Amino acid sequence: MIPGRGPRARTLHVLLVGLSVLLGGACRKQAPPAPWNAEAARRGRSLFQRGMSARDTPLVGLLGPERIELSGSVAACARCHTPSGRGSQEGGVDVPDIRPEALRHPRPRASVDVEDRSRPAYGRDTLLRAITEGLSSSGRPLGTTMPRYVLGSAEREELLAYLEKLGETPDPGITPTTLTVGAALPLEGRLGEAGQDVAQVLRAAFEEVNAEGGIFRRRLELVVEDDSAPHGPAPTPGGPDATTRLLERGVLALVGNPREGSPPSDALLRREGTPLVLPISIGEQAAGSDSPIFFLYPEEPTQARLVVQHLAREEEHLLRHHPLAVVRTEDAAGLAWARAAREEALRRELPAPVEVSSRDGTAEPGALQRLRQTPPPAILYAGPPTGLRALLETLESWKLETRVYAPARLAEPSAVTGGPLPVFFVYPPGVDAREEHLRAFAAFLERHHLRPRHVAFQLGAYAASRVLVEALRRSGADVTRADLMLRLEELRDFETGVTPPVTFGVNRRVGVQGAQLVRLDAVSGRLEAASAWIPLSP
């Protein structure tokens, strides 16, 4: 006890000492917080939303006591916390809000959920501990549904930088009043008219949406960049292609691009996590399971697989003793068609097809002689229309009745002879109920004073606009690119009004899985059904 001082004096002394310590600490110069790193946050966005680092290495999380490894898009934080970070309900589990305004404040009371106990505010270190060790800011273990992420030093800095501003900055192409979508279209050259038709259809479809109030009171705006062959005009020689220029301008998504193969800008789409909705494919396409590109119809090699599946179901016994034949060009498209047919035949334990190659699609008579000696049950053709006609004329001169199957892009009067030989085209849109579809689409064109010129392109653009608008509506007012991807993956049996029902999935990037065999009336040019709808087997 201090002499001459009562309890009240001692209490006052303690308070004064504490106050002096507090004031002394406050007077000391505080180290300023580290400045926010915008470039690191941009890279962290890819980790959070796509589960891929900026260095194209997958994010890895370990789940539960068994430490089950999750990787890539399956491990992406946005899968459960949503792209905005607001949280969700995943498998009956309440996933918390992880936006900065939620994490920076302490939680004074526990709720019913045992994982939602009282806790202090999160700081940088405790947030990193929660991500990598699964411990909350109070030190309690988080639930087993929260993966324990394996992060290198660079990935830690990038993810923390992104989380620091999560939900505060909208994705490109989003303002309070507009949603800007891009289209890379050929406006000149061989496909110039078709590209212009696509632009007109997309704009007309968006006009109708805007006339009804837009998407959550935001207007849809279309920005077009010229992608004329081979790479579209660029500001400097060797400059960026149209897709890259659109991303540099800042668009939420791309829609309806006519394209062939996989241009280099696809890597940028993947890196930025920018959806490309229903490009109009000309020839081959690349549809990876986690790609941001969503296709409407299967590519031509997949159509070759479908033909083999159909023939195997119809005439398996015949095909076991008499192999199919493939007549194809030596280019990438012809080789891919033949490879798909061969792989599907071998997968079904059928003999490998006999291959006849040519440079321009017209096989040399000598090369076809072996088909004359042992006629195959059917021939799968991949090449130009002139080569198909030459093949048919040769088979008819030999009086062979071998069936011929080809992609629907060859279904034009110049490619067929009008003779008795059965020629079937693989047509993913199908012709069943097509009259009704075409009447509705014709009414749409008439409303907007558009002419039906390149109808296949126009139908594809209309279907693309319908799919995009549906996914945007499902994304809600807080749309992001990642959320748009998730909503596209959730589409099931969606009716575009002009195509078969469209279904996507986490590992499915082609909306229509099947086709119909059709025949072409050489006089009228009309396509007529030659089979029921054929679903594509896995």
Coordinates of C-alpha atoms in Angstrom, one line a residue:
M1 CA 0.0 0.0 0.0
I2 CA 1.2 3.5 -0.8
P3 CA 1.3 5.6 2.4
G4 CA -1.1 8.6 2.5
R5 CA -3.2 7.4 -0.4
G6 CA -6.6 5.9 -0.2
P7 CA -8.3 3.5 -2.6
R8 CA -9.7 6.3 -4.7
A9 CA -6.3 7.9 -5.1
R10 CA -4.7 4.6 -6.1
T11 CA -7.4 4.0 -8.7
L12 CA -6.8 7.5 -10.2
H13 CA -3.1 6.8 -10.2
V14 CA -3.6 3.6 -12.2
L15 CA -5.8 5.4 -14.7
L16 CA -3.3 8.2 -15.2
V17 CA -0.5 5.7 -15.8
G18 CA -2.6 3.8 -18.4
L19 CA -3.7 7.1 -20.1
S20 CA 0.0 8.2 -20.3
V21 CA 0.9 4.9 -21.9
L22 CA -2.0 5.2 -24.3
L23 CA -1.1 8.8 -25.2
G24 CA 2.5 8.0 -25.6
G25 CA 1.8 5.2 -28.0
A26 CA -0.5 7.5 -30.0
C27 CA 2.1 10.1 -30.2
R28 CA 4.7 7.8 -31.6
K29 CA 4.8 7.9 -35.4
Q30 CA 2.8 5.0 -36.9
A31 CA 4.2 3.2 -39.9
P32 CA 1.9 3.9 -42.9
P33 CA 0.1 0.9 -44.3
A34 CA 1.6 -0.6 -47.5
P35 CA 0.1 1.0 -50.6
W36 CA -2.5 -1.2 -52.4
N37 CA -0.9 -2.9 -55.4
A38 CA -3.4 -2.7 -58.3
E39 CA -1.3 -5.0 -60.6
A40 CA -1.1 -7.7 -57.9
A41 CA -4.8 -7.4 -57.4
R42 CA -5.4 -7.9 -61.1
R43 CA -3.4 -11.2 -60.9
G44 CA -5.2 -12.2 -57.7
R45 CA -8.5 -11.8 -59.5
S46 CA -7.6 -14.8 -61.7
L47 CA -6.8 -16.9 -58.6
F48 CA -10.1 -16.0 -56.9
Q49 CA -12.4 -16.2 -59.8
R50 CA -10.9 -18.9 -62.1
G51 CA -8.6 -20.9 -59.8
M52 CA -5.6 -20.1 -62.0
S53 CA -2.6 -17.9 -61.3
A54 CA -1.4 -15.3 -63.7
R55 CA 1.4 -17.8 -64.5
D56 CA -1.2 -20.4 -65.6
T57 CA -0.6 -22.7 -62.6
P58 CA -3.8 -24.1 -61.0
L59 CA -4.9 -23.0 -57.5
V60 CA -4.7 -26.0 -55.1
G61 CA -6.8 -26.5 -52.0
L62 CA -6.9 -29.4 -49.5
L63 CA -10.3 -30.4 -48.3
G64 CA -11.3 -32.0 -45.0
P65 CA -9.3 -34.3 -42.7
E66 CA -8.5 -36.5 -45.7
R67 CA -6.9 -33.5 -47.4
I68 CA -8.6 -34.2 -50.7
E69 CA -6.9 -32.1 -53.4
L70 CA -9.0 -29.7 -55.3
S71 CA -7.4 -28.0 -58.3
G72 CA -8.1 -25.2 -60.8
S73 CA -11.6 -24.0 -61.4
V74 CA -13.0 -26.5 -58.9
A75 CA -10.9 -24.8 -56.2
A76 CA -11.7 -21.2 -57.2
C77 CA -12.9 -19.2 -54.2
A78 CA -15.7 -17.7 -56.3
R79 CA -17.3 -21.2 -56.6
C80 CA -18.6 -20.9 -53.0
H81 CA -18.2 -17.3 -51.9
T82 CA -19.6 -16.1 -55.3
P83 CA -17.6 -13.8 -57.6
S84 CA -18.7 -10.7 -55.6
G85 CA -17.6 -12.3 -52.3
R86 CA -21.1 -11.9 -50.8
G87 CA -21.3 -15.6 -49.8
S88 CA -23.9 -18.2 -50.5
Q89 CA -25.4 -21.5 -49.5
E90 CA -23.3 -24.3 -50.8
G91 CA -24.5 -27.9 -50.2
G92 CA -26.6 -26.7 -47.2
V93 CA -23.6 -24.8 -45.6
D94 CA -23.8 -21.1 -45.1
V95 CA -20.7 -19.6 -46.9
P96 CA -19.8 -16.3 -45.2
D97 CA -19.5 -12.8 -46.8
I98 CA -15.8 -12.1 -47.2
R99 CA -15.9 -8.6 -48.6
P100 CA -13.7 -6.1 -46.8
E101 CA -16.6 -4.4 -45.0
A102 CA -17.6 -7.8 -43.5
L103 CA -14.1 -8.9 -42.5
R104 CA -12.8 -5.6 -41.1
H105 CA -15.4 -5.5 -38.4
P106 CA -15.4 -7.7 -35.3
R107 CA -18.4 -10.0 -34.7
P108 CA -19.5 -9.5 -31.1
R109 CA -22.0 -12.3 -30.9
A110 CA -22.3 -15.9 -32.0
S111 CA -25.1 -16.9 -34.2
V112 CA -26.8 -20.3 -34.5
D113 CA -24.2 -21.5 -37.0
V114 CA -21.2 -22.9 -35.0
E115 CA -18.8 -21.6 -37.6
D116 CA -20.2 -18.0 -37.2
R117 CA -19.0 -17.5 -33.6
S118 CA -17.9 -14.1 -32.2
R119 CA -14.5 -13.1 -33.5
P120 CA -12.2 -10.1 -33.7
A121 CA -11.8 -8.2 -37.0
Y122 CA -9.6 -9.9 -39.6
G123 CA -6.3 -8.4 -40.4
R124 CA -3.8 -9.3 -43.1
D125 CA -2.1 -12.0 -41.1
T126 CA -5.2 -13.6 -39.8
L127 CA -6.9 -13.6 -43.2
L128 CA -3.9 -15.3 -44.7
R129 CA -4.0 -17.8 -41.8
A130 CA -7.6 -18.5 -42.5
I131 CA -6.9 -19.1 -46.2
T132 CA -3.9 -21.4 -45.7
E133 CA -4.5 -23.0 -42.3
G134 CA -8.2 -22.9 -41.9
L135 CA -8.2 -20.9 -38.6
S136 CA -10.5 -17.9 -38.0
S137 CA -9.3 -14.6 -36.6
S138 CA -10.2 -15.9 -33.1
G139 CA -8.0 -19.0 -33.7
R140 CA -10.9 -21.4 -34.0
P141 CA -10.8 -24.0 -36.8
L142 CA -13.0 -23.2 -39.8
G143 CA -15.4 -25.8 -41.1
T144 CA -14.2 -28.7 -43.2
T145 CA -15.9 -27.3 -46.3
M146 CA -13.3 -24.5 -46.3
P147 CA -10.2 -25.8 -48.3
R148 CA -6.7 -25.1 -46.9
Y149 CA -5.0 -23.5 -49.8
V150 CA -1.4 -24.1 -50.9
L151 CA 0.0 -20.7 -52.0
G152 CA 3.4 -19.6 -52.9
S153 CA 4.7 -16.2 -51.8
A154 CA 3.6 -14.5 -55.0
E155 CA 0.1 -16.0 -55.0
R156 CA -0.3 -14.9 -51.3
E157 CA 0.4 -11.3 -52.1
E158 CA -1.8 -11.4 -55.2
L159 CA -4.8 -13.0 -53.5
L160 CA -4.6 -10.7 -50.5
A161 CA -4.4 -7.6 -52.8
Y162 CA -7.5 -8.7 -54.6
L163 CA -9.4 -9.5 -51.4
E164 CA -8.5 -6.0 -50.1
K165 CA -10.8 -4.4 -52.7
L166 CA -13.2 -7.3 -53.3
G167 CA -16.6 -6.2 -54.6
E168 CA -15.5 -2.5 -54.6
T169 CA -14.4 -2.3 -58.3
P170 CA -16.8 -3.5 -61.1
D171 CA -15.5 -5.7 -63.8
P172 CA -14.8 -4.1 -67.2
G173 CA -17.8 -3.2 -69.3
I174 CA -20.0 -2.5 -66.2
T175 CA -21.3 0.9 -65.2
P176 CA -24.4 1.8 -63.1
T177 CA -26.4 2.3 -66.4
T178 CA -24.8 0.1 -69.0
L179 CA -23.4 -3.4 -69.8
T180 CA -21.0 -3.3 -72.7
V181 CA -20.5 -6.4 -74.8
G182 CA -18.1 -6.8 -77.7
A183 CA -18.2 -8.6 -81.0
A184 CA -15.2 -9.3 -83.2
L185 CA -16.7 -9.4 -86.7
P186 CA -15.4 -9.4 -90.3
L187 CA -16.8 -6.3 -91.9
E188 CA -14.9 -6.6 -95.2
G189 CA -13.8 -9.2 -97.6
R190 CA -15.2 -12.7 -98.2
L191 CA -17.2 -12.7 -94.9
G192 CA -17.8 -9.0 -94.7
E193 CA -21.6 -9.2 -95.5
A194 CA -22.1 -12.0 -93.1
G195 CA -20.3 -10.1 -90.3
Q196 CA -22.4 -7.0 -91.0
D197 CA -25.5 -9.2 -90.7
V198 CA -24.4 -10.6 -87.4
A199 CA -23.8 -7.0 -86.0
Q200 CA -27.3 -6.0 -87.2
V201 CA -29.0 -9.0 -85.5
L202 CA -27.1 -8.5 -82.2
R203 CA -28.0 -4.8 -82.1
A204 CA -31.6 -5.5 -82.9
A205 CA -31.8 -8.2 -80.2
F206 CA -30.3 -5.8 -77.7
E207 CA -32.7 -3.1 -78.7
E208 CA -35.6 -5.3 -77.8
V209 CA -34.1 -6.0 -74.4
N210 CA -33.4 -2.3 -73.8
A211 CA -37.0 -1.4 -74.8
E212 CA -38.2 -3.7 -72.0
G213 CA -36.1 -2.0 -69.4
G214 CA -32.7 -3.6 -70.0
I215 CA -30.9 -5.9 -67.6
F216 CA -31.6 -4.8 -64.0
R217 CA -32.0 -1.2 -65.4
R218 CA -28.8 -1.3 -67.3
R219 CA -28.8 -0.9 -71.1
L220 CA -27.0 -3.4 -73.3
E221 CA -24.5 -1.8 -75.5
L222 CA -22.6 -3.5 -78.4
V223 CA -19.1 -2.6 -79.4
V224 CA -17.8 -4.0 -82.7
E225 CA -14.2 -4.4 -83.8
D226 CA -13.4 -5.3 -87.4
D227 CA -11.9 -8.8 -87.6
S228 CA -11.6 -9.1 -91.4
A229 CA -9.2 -11.8 -92.6
P230 CA -6.6 -12.6 -91.8
H231 CA -6.4 -10.7 -88.5
G232 CA -8.4 -7.6 -89.0
P233 CA -7.1 -4.1 -89.3
A234 CA -4.6 -3.1 -86.6
P235 CA -3.3 0.3 -85.6
T236 CA 0.3 -0.8 -86.4
P237 CA 1.6 -3.8 -88.5
G238 CA 1.4 -6.9 -86.4
G239 CA -0.9 -5.2 -83.9
P240 CA -3.5 -6.8 -81.7
D241 CA -6.4 -8.7 -83.3
A242 CA -10.0 -7.6 -82.9
T243 CA -10.7 -9.7 -79.8
T244 CA -7.6 -8.2 -78.0
R245 CA -8.6 -4.7 -79.0
L246 CA -12.1 -5.3 -77.4
L247 CA -10.5 -6.5 -74.2
E248 CA -8.3 -3.5 -74.1
R249 CA -11.4 -1.2 -74.6
G250 CA -13.0 -3.0 -71.7
V251 CA -16.0 -5.2 -72.3
L252 CA -17.9 -7.5 -70.0
A253 CA -18.1 -10.4 -72.5
L254 CA -17.9 -11.2 -76.2
V255 CA -20.7 -12.6 -78.3
G256 CA -21.3 -14.2 -81.7
N257 CA -17.7 -13.9 -83.2
P258 CA -17.4 -15.8 -86.5
R259 CA -14.2 -17.8 -86.0
E260 CA -12.1 -20.7 -87.2
G261 CA -9.7 -22.6 -85.0
S262 CA -8.1 -21.1 -82.0
P263 CA -6.6 -17.6 -82.5
P264 CA -3.8 -16.5 -80.1
S265 CA -6.2 -14.2 -78.3
D266 CA -7.9 -17.2 -76.8
A267 CA -5.1 -17.3 -74.3
L268 CA -6.0 -13.7 -73.3
L269 CA -9.7 -14.6 -73.0
R270 CA -8.7 -17.5 -70.6
R271 CA -6.3 -15.3 -68.6
E272 CA -8.9 -12.5 -68.2
G273 CA -11.8 -14.9 -67.6
T274 CA -13.8 -13.2 -70.3
P275 CA -16.8 -15.3 -71.6
L276 CA -17.2 -15.6 -75.4
V277 CA -20.8 -16.7 -75.9
L278 CA -21.7 -18.8 -78.9
P279 CA -19.1 -17.9 -81.5
I280 CA -20.2 -18.9 -85.0
S281 CA -17.7 -21.6 -85.9
I282 CA -16.3 -22.0 -89.4
G283 CA -14.5 -25.3 -89.5
E284 CA -12.6 -26.5 -86.4
Q285 CA -13.1 -25.1 -82.9
A286 CA -11.4 -25.7 -79.5
A287 CA -13.8 -26.3 -76.6
G288 CA -11.8 -27.1 -73.4
S289 CA -13.8 -28.2 -70.4
D290 CA -12.8 -25.1 -68.4
S291 CA -12.6 -22.7 -71.3
P292 CA -14.4 -19.3 -71.2
I293 CA -15.7 -20.0 -74.7
F294 CA -19.2 -21.5 -75.0
F295 CA -20.1 -23.1 -78.4
L296 CA -23.6 -23.8 -79.8
Y297 CA -22.9 -26.8 -81.9
P298 CA -20.3 -29.6 -81.9
E299 CA -17.2 -29.1 -84.1
E300 CA -16.9 -31.2 -87.3
P301 CA -14.6 -33.9 -85.9
T302 CA -17.2 -34.5 -83.3
Q303 CA -19.8 -34.8 -86.0
A304 CA -17.6 -37.6 -87.6
R305 CA -17.7 -39.4 -84.2
L306 CA -21.5 -39.0 -84.2
V307 CA -21.8 -40.6 -87.7
V308 CA -19.7 -43.6 -86.6
Q309 CA -21.8 -44.0 -83.4
H310 CA -25.0 -43.9 -85.5
L311 CA -23.8 -46.5 -88.0
A312 CA -22.5 -48.7 -85.2
R313 CA -25.9 -48.7 -83.6
E314 CA -27.7 -49.3 -86.8
E315 CA -25.3 -51.9 -88.4
E316 CA -22.8 -53.1 -85.9
H317 CA -22.5 -56.6 -87.3
L318 CA -21.8 -55.3 -90.9
L319 CA -19.2 -52.9 -89.6
R320 CA -17.3 -55.6 -87.7
H321 CA -16.5 -57.3 -91.0
H322 CA -16.4 -54.4 -93.5
P323 CA -14.6 -51.2 -92.4
L324 CA -15.8 -47.7 -93.1
A325 CA -13.9 -45.4 -95.5
V326 CA -12.7 -41.8 -95.0
V327 CA -12.0 -39.6 -98.0
R328 CA -10.3 -36.5 -96.7
T329 CA -7.9 -33.7 -97.6
E330 CA -4.4 -33.4 -96.1
D331 CA -5.1 -30.2 -94.3
A332 CA -5.8 -29.9 -90.5
A333 CA -9.6 -30.1 -90.9
G334 CA -9.4 -33.3 -93.0
L335 CA -6.9 -35.0 -90.7
A336 CA -9.0 -34.1 -87.7
W337 CA -12.1 -35.6 -89.3
A338 CA -10.3 -38.8 -90.1
R339 CA -8.7 -39.0 -86.7
A340 CA -12.1 -38.6 -84.9
A341 CA -13.7 -41.3 -87.1
R342 CA -10.8 -43.7 -86.5
E343 CA -10.7 -43.2 -82.7
E344 CA -14.5 -43.7 -82.4
A345 CA -14.4 -46.9 -84.5
L346 CA -11.6 -48.3 -82.4
R347 CA -13.3 -47.3 -79.2
R348 CA -16.2 -49.4 -80.3
E349 CA -13.9 -52.3 -81.2
L350 CA -14.6 -51.9 -84.9
P351 CA -12.0 -52.1 -87.7
A352 CA -10.2 -48.8 -88.4
P353 CA -11.6 -47.0 -91.4
V354 CA -9.8 -47.1 -94.7
E355 CA -8.4 -43.7 -95.5
V356 CA -8.1 -42.1 -98.9
S357 CA -6.3 -38.8 -99.0
S358 CA -6.1 -36.0 -101.6
R359 CA -4.6 -32.6 -101.7
D360 CA -7.7 -30.7 -103.0
G361 CA -10.4 -33.0 -101.9
T362 CA -10.6 -34.8 -105.3
A363 CA -9.0 -38.2 -104.8
E364 CA -7.1 -39.8 -107.6
P365 CA -9.0 -42.6 -109.4
G366 CA -6.2 -45.0 -108.5
A367 CA -6.5 -44.3 -104.8
L368 CA -10.3 -45.0 -105.0
Q369 CA -9.8 -48.3 -106.8
R370 CA -9.4 -50.2 -103.6
L371 CA -12.8 -48.9 -102.5
R372 CA -14.2 -50.3 -105.7
Q373 CA -12.7 -53.7 -105.1
T374 CA -14.0 -53.9 -101.5
P375 CA -16.9 -51.4 -101.3
P376 CA -17.3 -50.0 -97.7
P377 CA -20.7 -49.7 -96.0
A378 CA -20.3 -46.0 -95.9
I379 CA -17.8 -43.2 -96.7
L380 CA -17.2 -40.2 -94.5
Y381 CA -16.0 -37.2 -96.6
A382 CA -14.2 -34.1 -95.5
G383 CA -13.0 -31.6 -98.1
P384 CA -14.3 -28.9 -100.5
P385 CA -17.6 -29.2 -102.3
T386 CA -15.9 -29.9 -105.7
G387 CA -14.2 -32.9 -104.2
L388 CA -17.5 -34.2 -102.9
R389 CA -19.2 -33.9 -106.3
A390 CA -16.2 -35.7 -107.9
L391 CA -16.4 -38.5 -105.4
L392 CA -20.2 -38.9 -106.0
E393 CA -19.7 -38.9 -109.8
T394 CA -17.0 -41.6 -109.5
L395 CA -19.1 -43.8 -107.3
E396 CA -22.1 -43.4 -109.6
S397 CA -20.1 -44.3 -112.6
W398 CA -19.0 -47.5 -110.8
K399 CA -22.7 -48.2 -110.0
L400 CA -21.8 -48.4 -106.3
E401 CA -24.6 -47.6 -103.8
T402 CA -22.2 -46.7 -100.9
R403 CA -23.7 -44.1 -98.6
V404 CA -21.7 -40.9 -98.2
Y405 CA -21.7 -38.7 -95.1
A406 CA -20.4 -35.1 -95.0
P407 CA -20.6 -31.9 -92.8
A408 CA -23.6 -29.7 -93.3
R409 CA -21.4 -26.8 -94.6
L410 CA -21.1 -28.8 -97.9
A411 CA -24.9 -29.0 -98.3
E412 CA -25.1 -26.9 -101.4
P413 CA -26.5 -27.8 -104.9
S414 CA -23.0 -27.5 -106.5
A415 CA -21.8 -30.4 -104.2
V416 CA -24.3 -33.0 -105.2
T417 CA -25.2 -34.6 -108.5
G418 CA -28.9 -35.1 -108.0
G419 CA -28.3 -38.8 -108.8
P420 CA -29.5 -41.9 -107.0
L421 CA -26.5 -42.2 -104.6
P422 CA -27.6 -41.5 -101.0
V423 CA -25.7 -38.5 -99.6
F424 CA -26.3 -37.5 -96.0
F425 CA -25.2 -34.3 -94.3
V426 CA -24.7 -34.0 -90.5
Y427 CA -26.8 -31.0 -89.5
P428 CA -26.6 -30.0 -85.8
P429 CA -29.5 -27.5 -85.9
G430 CA -31.9 -30.2 -87.2
V431 CA -34.9 -29.6 -89.4
D432 CA -37.7 -30.9 -87.1
A433 CA -40.0 -28.0 -86.2
R434 CA -37.7 -25.7 -88.2
E435 CA -40.5 -24.1 -90.0
E436 CA -41.9 -22.7 -86.8
H437 CA -38.5 -21.4 -85.8
L438 CA -37.9 -19.7 -89.1
R439 CA -41.3 -18.0 -89.0
A440 CA -40.6 -16.5 -85.6
F441 CA -37.1 -15.4 -86.7
A442 CA -38.5 -14.0 -90.0
A443 CA -40.9 -11.9 -87.9
F444 CA -38.0 -10.6 -85.8
L445 CA -36.1 -9.6 -88.9
E446 CA -39.1 -7.9 -90.3
R447 CA -39.7 -5.9 -87.1
H448 CA -36.2 -4.5 -87.5
H449 CA -36.3 -4.1 -91.3
L450 CA -33.5 -6.6 -91.8
R451 CA -33.1 -8.9 -94.8
P452 CA -32.5 -12.7 -94.5
R453 CA -29.2 -12.8 -96.3
H454 CA -26.6 -15.0 -94.5
V455 CA -29.3 -16.9 -92.6
A456 CA -27.0 -19.4 -90.8
F457 CA -24.9 -16.5 -89.4
Q458 CA -28.0 -14.5 -88.5
L459 CA -29.6 -17.5 -86.7
G460 CA -26.4 -18.1 -84.8
A461 CA -26.2 -14.4 -83.8
Y462 CA -29.8 -14.5 -82.6
A463 CA -29.2 -17.6 -80.5
A464 CA -26.1 -16.1 -79.1
S465 CA -27.9 -13.0 -78.0
R466 CA -30.7 -15.0 -76.3
V467 CA -28.2 -17.2 -74.4
L468 CA -26.2 -14.1 -73.3
V469 CA -29.2 -12.2 -72.1
E470 CA -30.5 -15.2 -70.1
A471 CA -27.2 -15.6 -68.4
L472 CA -27.0 -11.9 -67.6
R473 CA -30.5 -12.0 -66.1
R474 CA -29.6 -14.9 -63.9
S475 CA -26.4 -13.2 -62.7
G476 CA -28.4 -10.4 -61.0
A477 CA -27.5 -6.8 -60.5
D478 CA -24.0 -7.6 -59.1
V479 CA -22.9 -9.3 -62.3
T480 CA -19.2 -10.1 -62.9
R481 CA -17.4 -12.0 -65.6
A482 CA -16.9 -15.0 -63.3
D483 CA -20.6 -14.9 -62.2
L484 CA -21.6 -14.8 -65.9
M485 CA -19.5 -17.9 -66.5
L486 CA -21.2 -19.7 -63.6
R487 CA -24.7 -18.8 -64.9
L488 CA -23.8 -20.0 -68.4
E489 CA -22.6 -23.3 -66.8
E490 CA -26.0 -23.6 -65.1
L491 CA -28.1 -23.4 -68.3
R492 CA -30.2 -26.5 -68.9
D493 CA -32.4 -27.1 -71.9
F494 CA -32.7 -23.4 -72.6
E495 CA -34.8 -22.6 -75.6
T496 CA -33.3 -20.0 -77.9
G497 CA -36.3 -20.0 -80.2
V498 CA -34.2 -20.9 -83.2
T499 CA -32.1 -24.0 -82.2
P500 CA -32.5 -27.2 -80.3
P501 CA -32.4 -26.7 -76.5
V502 CA -29.0 -25.6 -75.2
T503 CA -27.4 -27.1 -72.1
F504 CA -23.9 -26.3 -70.7
G505 CA -22.1 -27.5 -67.6
V506 CA -18.9 -27.2 -65.6
N507 CA -17.2 -29.6 -68.0
R508 CA -19.4 -29.0 -71.0
R509 CA -18.9 -26.1 -73.4
V510 CA -21.0 -27.3 -76.3
G511 CA -24.6 -26.5 -75.9
V512 CA -26.2 -28.9 -78.4
Q513 CA -24.9 -32.4 -78.1
G514 CA -26.2 -34.1 -81.2
A515 CA -27.4 -33.6 -84.8
Q516 CA -29.8 -34.8 -87.5
L517 CA -29.0 -36.4 -90.8
V518 CA -30.5 -34.5 -93.7
R519 CA -30.6 -34.8 -97.5
L520 CA -30.4 -31.9 -99.9
D521 CA -32.9 -31.4 -102.7
A522 CA -30.5 -30.4 -105.5
V523 CA -33.2 -28.5 -107.3
S524 CA -34.9 -26.5 -104.5
G525 CA -31.9 -26.4 -102.2
R526 CA -34.2 -27.5 -99.4
L527 CA -32.9 -29.7 -96.5
E528 CA -35.1 -32.7 -95.7
A529 CA -34.8 -34.9 -92.6
A530 CA -33.2 -38.3 -93.2
S531 CA -33.1 -39.5 -89.6
A532 CA -34.5 -38.8 -86.2
W533 CA -32.4 -36.6 -83.9
I534 CA -29.2 -38.4 -83.0
P535 CA -27.8 -37.7 -79.5
L536 CA -24.0 -37.7 -79.2
S537 CA -22.8 -40.3 -76.8
P538 CA -20.0 -39.4 -74.4

